[in-house]
mmCIF file of C-alpha atoms in Angstrom:
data_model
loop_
_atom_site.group_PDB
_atom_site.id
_atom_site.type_symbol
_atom_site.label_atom_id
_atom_site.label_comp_id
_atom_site.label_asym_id
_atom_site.label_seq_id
_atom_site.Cartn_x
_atom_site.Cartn_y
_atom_site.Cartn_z
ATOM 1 C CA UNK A 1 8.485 -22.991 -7.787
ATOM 2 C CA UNK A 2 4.942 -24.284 -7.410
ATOM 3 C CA UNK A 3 2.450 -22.272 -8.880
ATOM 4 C CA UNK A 4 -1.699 -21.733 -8.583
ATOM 5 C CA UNK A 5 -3.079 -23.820 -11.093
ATOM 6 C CA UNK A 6 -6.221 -21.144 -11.364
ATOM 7 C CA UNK A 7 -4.261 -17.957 -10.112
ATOM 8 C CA UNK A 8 -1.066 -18.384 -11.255
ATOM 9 C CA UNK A 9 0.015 -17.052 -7.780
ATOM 10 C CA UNK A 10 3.205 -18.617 -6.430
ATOM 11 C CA UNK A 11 2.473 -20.771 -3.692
ATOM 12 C CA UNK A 12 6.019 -22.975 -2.723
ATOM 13 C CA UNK A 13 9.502 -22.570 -3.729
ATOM 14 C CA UNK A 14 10.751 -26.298 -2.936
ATOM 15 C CA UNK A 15 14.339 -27.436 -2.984
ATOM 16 C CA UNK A 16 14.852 -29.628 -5.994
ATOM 17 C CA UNK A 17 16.736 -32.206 -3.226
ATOM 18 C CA UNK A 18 14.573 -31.866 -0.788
ATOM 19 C CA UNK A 19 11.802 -33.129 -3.704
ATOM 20 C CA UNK A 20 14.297 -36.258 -4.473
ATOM 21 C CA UNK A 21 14.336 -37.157 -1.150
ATOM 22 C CA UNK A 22 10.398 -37.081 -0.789
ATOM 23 C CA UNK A 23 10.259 -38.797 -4.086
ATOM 24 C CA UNK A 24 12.469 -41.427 -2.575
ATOM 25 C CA UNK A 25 10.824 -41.979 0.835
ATOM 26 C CA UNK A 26 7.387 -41.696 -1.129
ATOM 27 C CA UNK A 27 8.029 -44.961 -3.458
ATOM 28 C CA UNK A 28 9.514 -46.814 -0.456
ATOM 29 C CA UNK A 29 6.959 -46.973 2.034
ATOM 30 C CA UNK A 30 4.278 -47.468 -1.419
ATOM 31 C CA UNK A 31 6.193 -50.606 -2.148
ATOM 32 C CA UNK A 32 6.486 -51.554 2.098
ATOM 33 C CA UNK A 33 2.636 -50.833 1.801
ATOM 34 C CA UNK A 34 1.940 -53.648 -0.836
ATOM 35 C CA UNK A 35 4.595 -55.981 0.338
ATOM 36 C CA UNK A 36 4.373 -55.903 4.257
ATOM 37 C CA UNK A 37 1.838 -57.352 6.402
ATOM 38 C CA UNK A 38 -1.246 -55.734 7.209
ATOM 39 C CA UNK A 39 -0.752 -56.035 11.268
ATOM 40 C CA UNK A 40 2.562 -54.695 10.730
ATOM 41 C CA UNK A 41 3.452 -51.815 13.366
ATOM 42 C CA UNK A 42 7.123 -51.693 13.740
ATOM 43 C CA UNK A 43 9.580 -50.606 10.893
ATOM 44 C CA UNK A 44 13.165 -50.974 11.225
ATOM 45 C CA UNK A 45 15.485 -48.236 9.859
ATOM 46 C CA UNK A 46 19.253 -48.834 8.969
ATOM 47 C CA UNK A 47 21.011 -45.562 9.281
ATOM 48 C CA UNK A 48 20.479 -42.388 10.195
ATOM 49 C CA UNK A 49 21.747 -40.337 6.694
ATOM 50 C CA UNK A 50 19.726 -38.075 4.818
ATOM 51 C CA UNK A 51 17.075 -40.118 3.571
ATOM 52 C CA UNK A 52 16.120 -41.633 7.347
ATOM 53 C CA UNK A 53 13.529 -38.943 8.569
ATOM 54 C CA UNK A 54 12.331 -38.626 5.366
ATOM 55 C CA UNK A 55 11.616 -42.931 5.195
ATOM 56 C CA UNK A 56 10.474 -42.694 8.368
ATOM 57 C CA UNK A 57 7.497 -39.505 7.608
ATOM 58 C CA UNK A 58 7.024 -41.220 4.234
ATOM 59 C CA UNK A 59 5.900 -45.012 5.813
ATOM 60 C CA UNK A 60 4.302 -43.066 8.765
ATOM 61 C CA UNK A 61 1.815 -41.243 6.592
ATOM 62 C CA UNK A 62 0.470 -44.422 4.677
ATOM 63 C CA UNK A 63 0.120 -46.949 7.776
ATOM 64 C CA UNK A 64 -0.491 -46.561 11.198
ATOM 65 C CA UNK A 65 3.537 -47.303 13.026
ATOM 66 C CA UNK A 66 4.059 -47.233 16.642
ATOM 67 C CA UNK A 67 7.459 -47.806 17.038
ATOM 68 C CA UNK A 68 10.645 -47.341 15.117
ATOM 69 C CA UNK A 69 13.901 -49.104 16.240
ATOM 70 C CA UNK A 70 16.886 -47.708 14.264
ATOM 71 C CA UNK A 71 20.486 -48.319 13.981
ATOM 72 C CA UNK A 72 23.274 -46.101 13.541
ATOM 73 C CA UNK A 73 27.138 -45.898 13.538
ATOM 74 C CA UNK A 74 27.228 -42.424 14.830
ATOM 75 C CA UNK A 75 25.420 -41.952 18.111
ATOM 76 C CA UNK A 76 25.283 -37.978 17.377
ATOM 77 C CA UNK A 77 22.971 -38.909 14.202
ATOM 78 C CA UNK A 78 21.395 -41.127 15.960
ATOM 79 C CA UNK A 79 20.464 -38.928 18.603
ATOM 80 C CA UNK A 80 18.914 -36.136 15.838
ATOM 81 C CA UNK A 81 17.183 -38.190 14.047
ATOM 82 C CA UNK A 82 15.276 -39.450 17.255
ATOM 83 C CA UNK A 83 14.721 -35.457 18.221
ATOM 84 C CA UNK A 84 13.537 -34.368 14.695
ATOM 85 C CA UNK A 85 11.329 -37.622 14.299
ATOM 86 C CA UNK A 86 9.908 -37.275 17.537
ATOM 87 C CA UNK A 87 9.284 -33.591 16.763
ATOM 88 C CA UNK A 88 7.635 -34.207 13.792
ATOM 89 C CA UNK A 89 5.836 -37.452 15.403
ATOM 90 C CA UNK A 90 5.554 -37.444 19.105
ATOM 91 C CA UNK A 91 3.082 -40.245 18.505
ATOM 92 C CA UNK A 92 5.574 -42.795 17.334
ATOM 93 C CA UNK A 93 8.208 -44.325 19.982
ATOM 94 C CA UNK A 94 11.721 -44.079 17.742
ATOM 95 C CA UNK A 95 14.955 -45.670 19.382
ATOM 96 C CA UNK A 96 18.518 -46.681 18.529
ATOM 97 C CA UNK A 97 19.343 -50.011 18.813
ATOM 98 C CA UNK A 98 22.918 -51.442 18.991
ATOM 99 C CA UNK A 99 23.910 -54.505 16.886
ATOM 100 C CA UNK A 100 26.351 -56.626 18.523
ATOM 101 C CA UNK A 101 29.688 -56.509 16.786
ATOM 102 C CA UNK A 102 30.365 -60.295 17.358
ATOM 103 C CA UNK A 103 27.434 -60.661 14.382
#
């Protein structure tokens, strides 16, 4: 439970996972910040478990990103994480890609 700092009046009851996962995306896209190109637009995501919309809010809040190619095993993940991303970020153009199974 978040509290007021001056009031003491509740303000958020947050999900101690749903924190982790924030905490995880969070110190991701800080490291891609300091390690990744400036003119960097594009970030790749591998997977689509419970960590990928949070990786790709996370990055999108600290730099610009205008596209988001993502691979997946399941096409039914695949297919919700492109509907809650592009909920949460119509701005951002978010697709599956396939990897060729020859590789």
């Amino acid at each position: 439970m978040i509290f007021n700092r001056k009031t003491g009046v509740p303000q958020a009851l947050v999900d101690g996972t749903c924190v982790i996962y924030w905490r995880t995306a969070t110190i991701s896209a800080l490291g891609a910040d300091f390690l990744a190109r400036r003119d960097v637009s594009k970030r790749l995501v591998l997977g689509t478990g419970r960590f990928a919309s949070f990786m790709v809010l996370a990055h999108a809040s600290i730099r610009p990103i205008s596209e988001i190619p993502f691979w997946s095993r399941d096409s039914n993940k695949a297919k919700n994480i492109v509907e809650a991303v592009s909920l949460a970020r119509p701005d951002i153009k978010i697709q599956s890609v396939m990897i060729s199974k020859s590789l």
